[in-house]
mmCIF file of C-alpha atoms in Angstrom:
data_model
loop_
_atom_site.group_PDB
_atom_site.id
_atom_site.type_symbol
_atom_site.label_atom_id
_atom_site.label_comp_id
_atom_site.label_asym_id
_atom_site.label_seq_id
_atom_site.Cartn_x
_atom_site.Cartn_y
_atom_site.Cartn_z
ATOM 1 C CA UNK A 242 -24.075 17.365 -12.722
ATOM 2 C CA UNK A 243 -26.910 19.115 -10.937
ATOM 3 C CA UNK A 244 -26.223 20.081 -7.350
ATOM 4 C CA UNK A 245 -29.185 20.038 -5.126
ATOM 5 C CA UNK A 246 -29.852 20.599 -1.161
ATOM 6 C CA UNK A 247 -32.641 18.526 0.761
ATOM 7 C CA UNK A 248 -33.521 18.647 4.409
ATOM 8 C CA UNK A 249 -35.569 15.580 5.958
ATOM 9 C CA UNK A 250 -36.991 15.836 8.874
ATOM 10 C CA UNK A 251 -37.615 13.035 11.556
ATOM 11 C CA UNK A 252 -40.529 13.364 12.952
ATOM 12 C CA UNK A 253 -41.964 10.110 15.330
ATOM 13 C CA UNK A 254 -38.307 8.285 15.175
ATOM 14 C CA UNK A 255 -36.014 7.042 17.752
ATOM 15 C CA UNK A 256 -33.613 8.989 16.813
ATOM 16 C CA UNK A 257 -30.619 7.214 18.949
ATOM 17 C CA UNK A 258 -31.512 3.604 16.955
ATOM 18 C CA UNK A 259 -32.185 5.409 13.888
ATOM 19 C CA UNK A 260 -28.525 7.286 13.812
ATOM 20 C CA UNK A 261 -26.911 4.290 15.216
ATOM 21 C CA UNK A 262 -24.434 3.834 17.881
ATOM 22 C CA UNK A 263 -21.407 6.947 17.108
ATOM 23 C CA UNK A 264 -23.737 7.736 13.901
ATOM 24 C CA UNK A 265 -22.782 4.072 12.767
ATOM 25 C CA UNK A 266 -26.042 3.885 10.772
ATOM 26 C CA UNK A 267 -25.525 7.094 8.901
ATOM 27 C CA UNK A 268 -21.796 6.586 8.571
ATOM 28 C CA UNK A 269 -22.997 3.480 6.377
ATOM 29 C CA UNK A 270 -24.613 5.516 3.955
ATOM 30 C CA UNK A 271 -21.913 8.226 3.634
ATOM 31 C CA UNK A 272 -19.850 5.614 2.501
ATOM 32 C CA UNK A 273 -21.752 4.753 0.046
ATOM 33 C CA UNK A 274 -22.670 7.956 -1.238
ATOM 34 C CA UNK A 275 -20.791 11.064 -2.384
ATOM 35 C CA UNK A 276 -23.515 13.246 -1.465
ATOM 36 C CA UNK A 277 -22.880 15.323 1.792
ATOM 37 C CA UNK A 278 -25.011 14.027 4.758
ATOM 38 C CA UNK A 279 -25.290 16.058 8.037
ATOM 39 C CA UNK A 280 -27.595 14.689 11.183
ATOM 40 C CA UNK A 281 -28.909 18.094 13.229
ATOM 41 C CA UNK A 282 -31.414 16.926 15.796
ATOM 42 C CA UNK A 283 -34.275 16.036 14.227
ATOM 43 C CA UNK A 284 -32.874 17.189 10.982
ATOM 44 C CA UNK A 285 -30.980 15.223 7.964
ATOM 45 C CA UNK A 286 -29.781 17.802 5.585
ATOM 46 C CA UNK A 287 -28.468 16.391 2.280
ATOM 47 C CA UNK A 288 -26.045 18.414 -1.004
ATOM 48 C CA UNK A 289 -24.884 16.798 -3.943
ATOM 49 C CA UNK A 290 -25.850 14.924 -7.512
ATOM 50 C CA UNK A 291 -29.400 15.387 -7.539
ATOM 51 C CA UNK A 292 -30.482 11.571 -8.397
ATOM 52 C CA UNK A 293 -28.030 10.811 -5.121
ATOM 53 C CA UNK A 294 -29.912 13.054 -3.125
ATOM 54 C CA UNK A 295 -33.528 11.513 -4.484
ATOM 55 C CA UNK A 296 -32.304 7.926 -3.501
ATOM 56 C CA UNK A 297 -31.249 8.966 -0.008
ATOM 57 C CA UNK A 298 -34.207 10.528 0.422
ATOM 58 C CA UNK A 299 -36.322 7.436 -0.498
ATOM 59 C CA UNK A 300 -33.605 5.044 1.491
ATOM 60 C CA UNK A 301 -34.224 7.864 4.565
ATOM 61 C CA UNK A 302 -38.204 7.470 4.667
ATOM 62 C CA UNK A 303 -37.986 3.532 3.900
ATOM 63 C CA UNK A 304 -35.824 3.235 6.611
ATOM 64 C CA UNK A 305 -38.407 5.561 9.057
ATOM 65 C CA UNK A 306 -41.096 3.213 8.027
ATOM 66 C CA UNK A 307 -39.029 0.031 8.869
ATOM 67 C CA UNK A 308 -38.217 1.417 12.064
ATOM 68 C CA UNK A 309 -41.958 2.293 12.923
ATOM 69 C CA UNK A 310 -43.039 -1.273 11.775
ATOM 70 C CA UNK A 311 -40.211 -2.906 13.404
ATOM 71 C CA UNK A 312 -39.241 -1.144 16.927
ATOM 72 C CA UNK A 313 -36.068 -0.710 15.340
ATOM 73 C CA UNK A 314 -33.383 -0.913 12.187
ATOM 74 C CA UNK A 315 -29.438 -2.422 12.368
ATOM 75 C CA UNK A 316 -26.851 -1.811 10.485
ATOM 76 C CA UNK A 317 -28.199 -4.932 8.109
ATOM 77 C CA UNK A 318 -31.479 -3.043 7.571
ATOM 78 C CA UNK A 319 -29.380 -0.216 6.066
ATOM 79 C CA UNK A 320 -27.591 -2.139 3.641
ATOM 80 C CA UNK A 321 -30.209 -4.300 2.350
ATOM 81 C CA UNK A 322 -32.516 -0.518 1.842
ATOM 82 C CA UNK A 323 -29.988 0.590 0.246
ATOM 83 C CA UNK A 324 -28.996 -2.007 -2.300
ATOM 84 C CA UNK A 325 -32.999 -2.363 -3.102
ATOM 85 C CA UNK A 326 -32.930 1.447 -3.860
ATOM 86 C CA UNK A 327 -29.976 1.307 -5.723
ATOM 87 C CA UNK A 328 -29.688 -1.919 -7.379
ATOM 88 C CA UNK A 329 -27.650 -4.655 -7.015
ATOM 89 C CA UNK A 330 -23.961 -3.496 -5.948
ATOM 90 C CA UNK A 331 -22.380 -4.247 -9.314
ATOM 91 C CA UNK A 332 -25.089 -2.097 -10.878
ATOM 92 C CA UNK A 333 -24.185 0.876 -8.653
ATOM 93 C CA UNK A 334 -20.409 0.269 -8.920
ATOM 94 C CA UNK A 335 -20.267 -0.077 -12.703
ATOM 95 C CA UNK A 336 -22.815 3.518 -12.437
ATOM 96 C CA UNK A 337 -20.173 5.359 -10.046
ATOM 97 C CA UNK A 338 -17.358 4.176 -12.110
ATOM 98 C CA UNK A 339 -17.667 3.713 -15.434
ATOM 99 C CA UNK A 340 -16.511 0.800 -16.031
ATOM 100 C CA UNK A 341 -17.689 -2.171 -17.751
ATOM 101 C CA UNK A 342 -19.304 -4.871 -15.371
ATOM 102 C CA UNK A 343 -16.681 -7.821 -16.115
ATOM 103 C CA UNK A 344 -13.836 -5.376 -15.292
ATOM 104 C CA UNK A 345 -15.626 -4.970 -11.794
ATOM 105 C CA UNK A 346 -13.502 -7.620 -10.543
ATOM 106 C CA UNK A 347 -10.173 -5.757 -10.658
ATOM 107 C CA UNK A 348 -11.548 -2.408 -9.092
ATOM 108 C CA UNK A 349 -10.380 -1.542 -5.874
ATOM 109 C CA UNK A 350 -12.588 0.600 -4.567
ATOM 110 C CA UNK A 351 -11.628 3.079 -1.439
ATOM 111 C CA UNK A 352 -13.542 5.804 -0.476
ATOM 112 C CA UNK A 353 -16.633 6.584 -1.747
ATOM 113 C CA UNK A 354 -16.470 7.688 -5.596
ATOM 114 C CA UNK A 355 -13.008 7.353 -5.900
ATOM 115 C CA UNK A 356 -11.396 4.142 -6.899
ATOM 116 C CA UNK A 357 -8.112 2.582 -8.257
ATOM 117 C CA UNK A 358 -7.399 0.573 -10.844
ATOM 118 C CA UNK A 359 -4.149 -1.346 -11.604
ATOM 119 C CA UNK A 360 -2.586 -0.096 -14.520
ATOM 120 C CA UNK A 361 -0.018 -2.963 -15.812
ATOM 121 C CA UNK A 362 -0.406 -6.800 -15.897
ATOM 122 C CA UNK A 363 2.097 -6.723 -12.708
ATOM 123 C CA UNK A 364 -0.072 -4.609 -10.788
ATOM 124 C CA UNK A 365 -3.284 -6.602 -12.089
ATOM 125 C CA UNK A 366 -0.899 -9.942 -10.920
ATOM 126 C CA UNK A 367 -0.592 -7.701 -7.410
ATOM 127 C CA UNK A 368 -3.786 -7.187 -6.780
ATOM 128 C CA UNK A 369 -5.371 -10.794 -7.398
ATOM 129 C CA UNK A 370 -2.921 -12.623 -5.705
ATOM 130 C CA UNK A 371 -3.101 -10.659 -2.301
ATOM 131 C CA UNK A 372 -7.105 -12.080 -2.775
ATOM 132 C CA UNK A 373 -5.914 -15.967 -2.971
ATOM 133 C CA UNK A 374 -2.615 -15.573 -0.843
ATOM 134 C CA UNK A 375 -2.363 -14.033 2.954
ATOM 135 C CA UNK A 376 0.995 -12.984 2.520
ATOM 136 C CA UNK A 377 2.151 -11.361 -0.741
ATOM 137 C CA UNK A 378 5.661 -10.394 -1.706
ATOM 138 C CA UNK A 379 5.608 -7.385 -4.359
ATOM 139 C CA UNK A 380 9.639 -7.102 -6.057
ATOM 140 C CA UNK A 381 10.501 -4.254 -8.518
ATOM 141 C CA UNK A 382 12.209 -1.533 -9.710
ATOM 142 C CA UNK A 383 11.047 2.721 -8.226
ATOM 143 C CA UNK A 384 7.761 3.606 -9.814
ATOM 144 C CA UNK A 385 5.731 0.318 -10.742
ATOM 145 C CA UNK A 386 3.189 1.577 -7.882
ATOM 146 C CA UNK A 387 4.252 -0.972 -5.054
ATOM 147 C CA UNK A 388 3.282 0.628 -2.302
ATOM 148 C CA UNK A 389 0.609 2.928 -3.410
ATOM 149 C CA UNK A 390 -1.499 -0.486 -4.602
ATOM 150 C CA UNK A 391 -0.782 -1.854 -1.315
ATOM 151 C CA UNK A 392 -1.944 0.953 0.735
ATOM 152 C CA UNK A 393 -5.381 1.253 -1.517
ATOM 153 C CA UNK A 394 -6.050 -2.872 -0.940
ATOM 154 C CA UNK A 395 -5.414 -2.215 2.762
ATOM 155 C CA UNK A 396 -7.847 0.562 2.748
ATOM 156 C CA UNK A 397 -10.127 -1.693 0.569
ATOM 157 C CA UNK A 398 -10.368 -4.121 2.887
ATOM 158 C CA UNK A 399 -10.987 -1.920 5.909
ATOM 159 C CA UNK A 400 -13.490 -0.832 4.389
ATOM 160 C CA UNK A 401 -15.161 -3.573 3.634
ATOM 161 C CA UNK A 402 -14.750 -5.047 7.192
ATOM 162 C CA UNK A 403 -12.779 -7.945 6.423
ATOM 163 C CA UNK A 404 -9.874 -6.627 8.819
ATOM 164 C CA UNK A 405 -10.353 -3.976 11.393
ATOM 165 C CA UNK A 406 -7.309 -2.091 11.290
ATOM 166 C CA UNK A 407 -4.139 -0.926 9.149
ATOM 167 C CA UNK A 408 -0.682 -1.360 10.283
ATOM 168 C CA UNK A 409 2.258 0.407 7.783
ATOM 169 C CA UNK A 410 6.220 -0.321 8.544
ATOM 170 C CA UNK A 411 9.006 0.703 7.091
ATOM 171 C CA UNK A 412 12.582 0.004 8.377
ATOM 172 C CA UNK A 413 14.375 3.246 9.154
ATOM 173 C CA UNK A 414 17.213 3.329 7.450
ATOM 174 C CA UNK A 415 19.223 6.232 5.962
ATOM 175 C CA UNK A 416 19.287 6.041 1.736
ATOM 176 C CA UNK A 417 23.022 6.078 1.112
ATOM 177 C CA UNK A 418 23.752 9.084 3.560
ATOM 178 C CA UNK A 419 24.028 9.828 7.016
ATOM 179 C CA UNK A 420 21.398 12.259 8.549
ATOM 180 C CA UNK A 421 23.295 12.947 12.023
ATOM 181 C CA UNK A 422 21.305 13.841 14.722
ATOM 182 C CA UNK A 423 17.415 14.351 14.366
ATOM 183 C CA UNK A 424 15.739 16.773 16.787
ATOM 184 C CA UNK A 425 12.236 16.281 18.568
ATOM 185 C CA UNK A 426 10.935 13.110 20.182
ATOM 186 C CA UNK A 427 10.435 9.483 18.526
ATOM 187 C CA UNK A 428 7.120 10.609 16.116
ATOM 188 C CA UNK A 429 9.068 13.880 15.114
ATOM 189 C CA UNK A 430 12.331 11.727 14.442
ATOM 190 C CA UNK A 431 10.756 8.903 12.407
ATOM 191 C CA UNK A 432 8.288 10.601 10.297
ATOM 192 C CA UNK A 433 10.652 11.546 7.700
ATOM 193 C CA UNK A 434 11.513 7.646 7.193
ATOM 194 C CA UNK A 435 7.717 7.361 6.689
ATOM 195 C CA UNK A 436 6.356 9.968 4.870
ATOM 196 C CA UNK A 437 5.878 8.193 1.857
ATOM 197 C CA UNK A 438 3.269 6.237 3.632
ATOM 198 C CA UNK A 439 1.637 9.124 4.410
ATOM 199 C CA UNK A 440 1.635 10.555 1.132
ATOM 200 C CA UNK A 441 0.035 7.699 0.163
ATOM 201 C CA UNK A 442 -2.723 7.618 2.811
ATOM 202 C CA UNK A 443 -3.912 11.407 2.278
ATOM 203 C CA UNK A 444 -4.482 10.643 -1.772
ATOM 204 C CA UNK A 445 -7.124 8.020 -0.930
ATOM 205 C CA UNK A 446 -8.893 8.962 2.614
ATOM 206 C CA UNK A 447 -10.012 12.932 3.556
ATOM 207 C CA UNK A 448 -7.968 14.295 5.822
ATOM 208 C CA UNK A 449 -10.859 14.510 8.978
ATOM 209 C CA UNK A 450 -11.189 10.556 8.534
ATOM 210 C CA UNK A 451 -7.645 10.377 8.187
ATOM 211 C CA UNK A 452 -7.233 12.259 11.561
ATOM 212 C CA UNK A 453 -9.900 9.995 13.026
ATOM 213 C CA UNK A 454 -8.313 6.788 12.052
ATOM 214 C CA UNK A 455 -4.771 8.079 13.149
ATOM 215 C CA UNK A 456 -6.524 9.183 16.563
ATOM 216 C CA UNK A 457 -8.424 6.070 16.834
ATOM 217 C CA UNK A 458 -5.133 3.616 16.327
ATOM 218 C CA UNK A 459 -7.589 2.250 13.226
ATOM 219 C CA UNK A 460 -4.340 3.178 10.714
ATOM 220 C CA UNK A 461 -0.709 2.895 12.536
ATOM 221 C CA UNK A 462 2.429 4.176 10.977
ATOM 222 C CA UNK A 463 5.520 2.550 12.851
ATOM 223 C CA UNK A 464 9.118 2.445 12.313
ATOM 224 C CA UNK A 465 9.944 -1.976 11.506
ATOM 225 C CA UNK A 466 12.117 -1.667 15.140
ATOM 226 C CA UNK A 467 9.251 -1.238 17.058
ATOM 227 C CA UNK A 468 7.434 -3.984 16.221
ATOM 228 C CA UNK A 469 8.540 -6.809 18.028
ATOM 229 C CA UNK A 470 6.750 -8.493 20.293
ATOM 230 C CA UNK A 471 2.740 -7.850 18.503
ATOM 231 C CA UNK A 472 0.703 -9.994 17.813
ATOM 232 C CA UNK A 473 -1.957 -8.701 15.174
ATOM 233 C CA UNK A 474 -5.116 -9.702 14.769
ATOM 234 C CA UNK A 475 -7.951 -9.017 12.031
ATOM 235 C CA UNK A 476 -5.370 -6.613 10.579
ATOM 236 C CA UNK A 477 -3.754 -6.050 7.544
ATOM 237 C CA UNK A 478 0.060 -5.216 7.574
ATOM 238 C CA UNK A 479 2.395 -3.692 5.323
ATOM 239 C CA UNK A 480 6.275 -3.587 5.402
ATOM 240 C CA UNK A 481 7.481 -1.150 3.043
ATOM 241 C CA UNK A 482 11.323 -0.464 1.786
ATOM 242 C CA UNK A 483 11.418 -4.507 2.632
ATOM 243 C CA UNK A 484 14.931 -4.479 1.091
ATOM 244 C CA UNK A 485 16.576 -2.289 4.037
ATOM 245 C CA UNK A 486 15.288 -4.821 6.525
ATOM 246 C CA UNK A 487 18.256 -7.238 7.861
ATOM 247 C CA UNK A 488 17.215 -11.132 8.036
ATOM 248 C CA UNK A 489 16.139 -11.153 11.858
ATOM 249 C CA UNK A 490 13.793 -8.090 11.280
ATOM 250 C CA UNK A 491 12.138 -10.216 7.938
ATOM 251 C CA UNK A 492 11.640 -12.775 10.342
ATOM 252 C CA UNK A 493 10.325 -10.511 12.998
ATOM 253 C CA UNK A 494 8.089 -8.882 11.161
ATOM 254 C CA UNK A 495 6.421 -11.854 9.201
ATOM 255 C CA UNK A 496 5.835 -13.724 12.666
ATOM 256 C CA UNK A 497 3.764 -10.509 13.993
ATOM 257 C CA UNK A 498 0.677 -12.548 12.019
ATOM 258 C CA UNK A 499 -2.433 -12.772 13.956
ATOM 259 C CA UNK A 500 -5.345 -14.362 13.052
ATOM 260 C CA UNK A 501 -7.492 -13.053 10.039
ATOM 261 C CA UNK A 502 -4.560 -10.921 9.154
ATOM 262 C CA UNK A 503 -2.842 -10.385 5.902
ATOM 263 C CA UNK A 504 0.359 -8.575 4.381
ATOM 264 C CA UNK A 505 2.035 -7.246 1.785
ATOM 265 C CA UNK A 506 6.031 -6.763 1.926
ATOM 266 C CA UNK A 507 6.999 -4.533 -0.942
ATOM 267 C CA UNK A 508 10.452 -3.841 -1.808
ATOM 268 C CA UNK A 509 13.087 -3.146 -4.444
ATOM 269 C CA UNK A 510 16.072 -5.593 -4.202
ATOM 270 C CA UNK A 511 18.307 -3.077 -6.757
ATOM 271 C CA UNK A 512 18.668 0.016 -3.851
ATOM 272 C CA UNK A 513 19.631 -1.895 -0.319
ATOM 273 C CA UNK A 514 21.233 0.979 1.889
ATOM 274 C CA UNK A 515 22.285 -1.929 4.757
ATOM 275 C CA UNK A 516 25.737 -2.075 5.762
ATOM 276 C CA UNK A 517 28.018 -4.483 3.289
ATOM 277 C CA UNK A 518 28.038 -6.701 5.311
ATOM 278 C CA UNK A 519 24.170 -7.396 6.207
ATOM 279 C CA UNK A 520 22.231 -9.255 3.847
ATOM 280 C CA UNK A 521 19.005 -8.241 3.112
ATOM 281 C CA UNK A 522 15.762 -9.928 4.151
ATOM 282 C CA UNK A 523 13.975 -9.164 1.361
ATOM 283 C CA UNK A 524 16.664 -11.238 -0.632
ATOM 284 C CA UNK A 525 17.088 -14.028 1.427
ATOM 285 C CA UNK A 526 13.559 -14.815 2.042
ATOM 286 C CA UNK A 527 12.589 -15.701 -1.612
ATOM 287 C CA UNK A 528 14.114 -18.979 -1.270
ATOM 288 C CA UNK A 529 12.956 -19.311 2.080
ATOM 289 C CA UNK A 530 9.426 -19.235 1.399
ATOM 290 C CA UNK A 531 8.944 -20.273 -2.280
ATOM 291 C CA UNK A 532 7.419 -23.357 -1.675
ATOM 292 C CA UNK A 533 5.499 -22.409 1.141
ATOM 293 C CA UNK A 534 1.145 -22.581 0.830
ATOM 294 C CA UNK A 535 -0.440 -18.962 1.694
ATOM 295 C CA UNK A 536 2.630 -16.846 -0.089
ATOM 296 C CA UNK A 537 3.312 -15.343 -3.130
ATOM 297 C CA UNK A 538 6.200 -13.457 -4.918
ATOM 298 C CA UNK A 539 5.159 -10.967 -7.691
ATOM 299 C CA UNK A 540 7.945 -9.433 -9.847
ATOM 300 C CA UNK A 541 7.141 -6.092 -11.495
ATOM 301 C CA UNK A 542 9.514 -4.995 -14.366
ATOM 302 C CA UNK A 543 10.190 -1.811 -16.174
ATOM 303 C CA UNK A 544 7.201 -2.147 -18.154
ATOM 304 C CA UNK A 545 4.901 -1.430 -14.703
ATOM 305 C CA UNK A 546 6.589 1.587 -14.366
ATOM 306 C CA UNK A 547 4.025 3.907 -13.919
ATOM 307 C CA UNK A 548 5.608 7.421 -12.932
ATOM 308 C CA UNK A 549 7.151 9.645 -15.285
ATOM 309 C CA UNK A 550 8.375 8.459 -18.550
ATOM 310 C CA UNK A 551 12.051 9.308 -17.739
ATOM 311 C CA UNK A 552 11.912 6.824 -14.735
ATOM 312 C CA UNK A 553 11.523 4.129 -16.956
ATOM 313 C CA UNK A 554 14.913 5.434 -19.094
ATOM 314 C CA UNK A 555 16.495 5.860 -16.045
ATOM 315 C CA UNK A 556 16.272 2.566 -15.235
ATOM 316 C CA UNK A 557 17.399 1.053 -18.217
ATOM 317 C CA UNK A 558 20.130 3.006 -18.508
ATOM 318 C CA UNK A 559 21.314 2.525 -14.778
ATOM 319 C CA UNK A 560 21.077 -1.435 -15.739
ATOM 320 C CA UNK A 561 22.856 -1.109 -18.961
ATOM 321 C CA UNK A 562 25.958 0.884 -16.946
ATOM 322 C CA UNK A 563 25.579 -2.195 -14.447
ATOM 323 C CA UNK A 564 26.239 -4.247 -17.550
ATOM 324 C CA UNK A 565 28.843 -2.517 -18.808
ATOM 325 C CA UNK A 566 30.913 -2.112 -15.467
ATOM 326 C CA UNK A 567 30.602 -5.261 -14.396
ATOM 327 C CA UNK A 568 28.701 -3.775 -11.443
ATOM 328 C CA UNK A 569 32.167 -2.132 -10.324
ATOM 329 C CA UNK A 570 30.273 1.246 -10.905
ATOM 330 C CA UNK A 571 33.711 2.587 -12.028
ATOM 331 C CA UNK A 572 32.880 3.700 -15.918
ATOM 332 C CA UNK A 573 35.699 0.885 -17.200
ATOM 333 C CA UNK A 574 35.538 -2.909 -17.219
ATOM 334 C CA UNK A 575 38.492 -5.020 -15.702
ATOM 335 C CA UNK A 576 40.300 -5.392 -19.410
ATOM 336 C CA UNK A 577 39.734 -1.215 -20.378
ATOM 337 C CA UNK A 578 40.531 -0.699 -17.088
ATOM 338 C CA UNK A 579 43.857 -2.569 -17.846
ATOM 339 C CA UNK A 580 44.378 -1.251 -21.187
ATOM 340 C CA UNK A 581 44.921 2.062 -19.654
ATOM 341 C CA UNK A 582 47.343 1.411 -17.680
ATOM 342 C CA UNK A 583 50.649 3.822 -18.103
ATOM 343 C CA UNK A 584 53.517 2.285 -20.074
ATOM 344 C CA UNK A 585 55.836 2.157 -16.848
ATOM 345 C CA UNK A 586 53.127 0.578 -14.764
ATOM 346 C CA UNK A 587 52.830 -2.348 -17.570
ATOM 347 C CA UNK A 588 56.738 -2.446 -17.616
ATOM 348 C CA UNK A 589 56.331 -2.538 -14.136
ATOM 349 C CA UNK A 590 54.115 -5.650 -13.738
ATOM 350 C CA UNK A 591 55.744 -7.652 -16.614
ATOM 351 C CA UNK A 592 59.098 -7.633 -14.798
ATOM 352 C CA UNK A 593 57.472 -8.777 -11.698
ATOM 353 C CA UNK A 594 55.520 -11.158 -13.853
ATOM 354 C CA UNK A 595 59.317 -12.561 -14.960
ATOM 355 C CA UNK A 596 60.897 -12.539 -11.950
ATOM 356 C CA UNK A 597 57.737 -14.232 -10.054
ATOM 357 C CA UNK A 598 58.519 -17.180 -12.935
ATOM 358 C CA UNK A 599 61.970 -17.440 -12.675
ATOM 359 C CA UNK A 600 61.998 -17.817 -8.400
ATOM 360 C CA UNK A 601 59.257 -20.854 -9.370
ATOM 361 C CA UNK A 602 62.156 -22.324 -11.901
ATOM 362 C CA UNK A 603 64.713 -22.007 -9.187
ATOM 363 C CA UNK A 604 62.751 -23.822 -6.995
ATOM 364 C CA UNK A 605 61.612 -26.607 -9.418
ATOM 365 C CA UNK A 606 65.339 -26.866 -10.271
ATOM 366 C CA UNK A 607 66.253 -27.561 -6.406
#
């Protein structure tokens, strides 16, 4: 790839319509390029591929002469320039991708050249169902790419200005240990619970965007407790860890829907850290809701495992322990555990067994 530097300059151009309102214009064709694009004054400087650079150069000087014919462009202008330039959007999709034009379908494209593809059939079932349903249920096992695949459609469709903003949840709730006291104040105390969204977040968006969404309320990150009472609209939510999430906070959390807003709960009903005695929202609410128009359940297995090759082992062997067990977790099944039992403690509960029998005979005989 050849790297090439161009600078345009724009001479006889309202410069205010031409950039847009906040650079809105130009901010339309960095997202559609990979090519760097910097506004100085008068002065467009362009680096990158050099057959990028050529085609915003002709999109920059068709534009110019639209806006000179015109009075001025919009943000419509820009798009249809540069899908003449380019070709038709499947064209320039299957030419930044590489991939084959009836594959297009199941692409989920984020940020500029980078894109993600589902991997397994579950992920593939993941993906088309959150484009028919508005609220999608994703159950599995660690490692089948739940939440990852839900964070890139979210970005997808902000990006493609179907919802305007990103809300991410997760309940915060301690795996299996207590953490004690946390120091700092709420952000500082509940980022840990939510990192993995953020891990998430930085693969797919640069980190200036990232800060600018963040600063800009575009992407929110909030513990599941703090949601109640919102009502969210032309957003797309995502509840995360949905397993640690009692009944009342399922509830809570699915009636947060505004209008033109869609969700994805992901979860993994095999690792539930509640107390014993809570059940589990992510449980209960898949016979709550199976009949119900607008939601859908997807159930990824082993096989969507998509992390290290071990994970999937682990798994399997983890379920065939369960098996074994009886899911007492103990190593021995009821009859082993019987079997192995000390002569005197059999003794023991035979004589008991005997004299338990013969106080019933007594009082049959009376």
């Amino acid at each position: 790839m050849s790297i090439t530097d161009k600078n345009i300059i724009l001479e006889d151009v309202d410069l205010v319509n031409f950039a847009g309102i906040n650079e809105k214009n130009i901010d339309l064709l960095r997202e559609r390029f990979a090519s760097n694009i910097t506004l100085r004054g008068e002065n467009v400087f362009l680096k990158g591929d050099e057959t990028e650079v050529a085609q915003l150069e002709t999109i920059i000087k068709e534009l110019k002469l639209l806006q000179k014919r015109q009075g001025k462009i919009t943000e419509g202008d820009v798009n249809l320039i540069v899908e003449l330039v380019t070709g038709s959007q499947d064209q320039a999709l299957e030419r930044r991708t590489g991939i084959k034009r009836e594959e297009l379908d199941d692409v989920i494209l984020v940020e500029k050249s980078d894109f993600i593809k589902p991997k397994t059939m579950g992920q593939l079932e993941l993906f088309r169902k959150t484009k028919q349903n508005e609220i999608v249920f994703a159950i599995g096992p660690a490692g089948t790419g739940k939440t990852y695949l839900a964070v890139a459609i979210a970005l997808a469709a902000l990006k493609a200005k179907k919802v305007n903003r990103i809300v991410l949840s997760r309940p915060a709730v301690e795996a299996g240990e207590s953490l004690g006291f946390l120091p700092g104040d709420l952000s500082e105390k509940v980022n840990p619970y939510l990192k993995p969204l953020f891990d998430a977040l930085e693969d797919m968006v640069p980190m200036d965007k990232l800060k600018t969404y963040f600063e800009r309320n575009i992407i929110e990150i909030i513990p599941l407790a703090y949601m109640r009472g919102r009502t969210l609209n032309n957003a797309f939510l995502i509840l995360d860890e949905a397993q640690n999430a009692t009944s009342m906070q399922m509830k809570m959390f699915l009636t947060r829907l505004g209008i033109n807003s869609k969700c994805i709960i992901t979860g993994d009903i095999t690792q539930i850290d509640l107390p014993t005695k809570q059940t589990s929202g992510l449980v209960q609410i898949q016979n709550i809701l199976k009949n119900v128009e607008g939601v859908a359940f997807v159930y990824l297995e082993k096989k969507d495992v998509v992390r290290h090759r071990l994970v999937k082992d682990i798994i399997n062997a983890y379920e065939e322990f369960s098996v074994k067990t009886n899911g007492n977790g103990n190593g021995k099944s009821e009859d082993s555990a019987d079997k192995n039992k000390l002569p005197a403690e059999k003794d023991k509960t035979a004589s008991e067994k005997d004299e338990l029998e013969g106080n019933n005979n007594d009082e049959n005989s009376k």
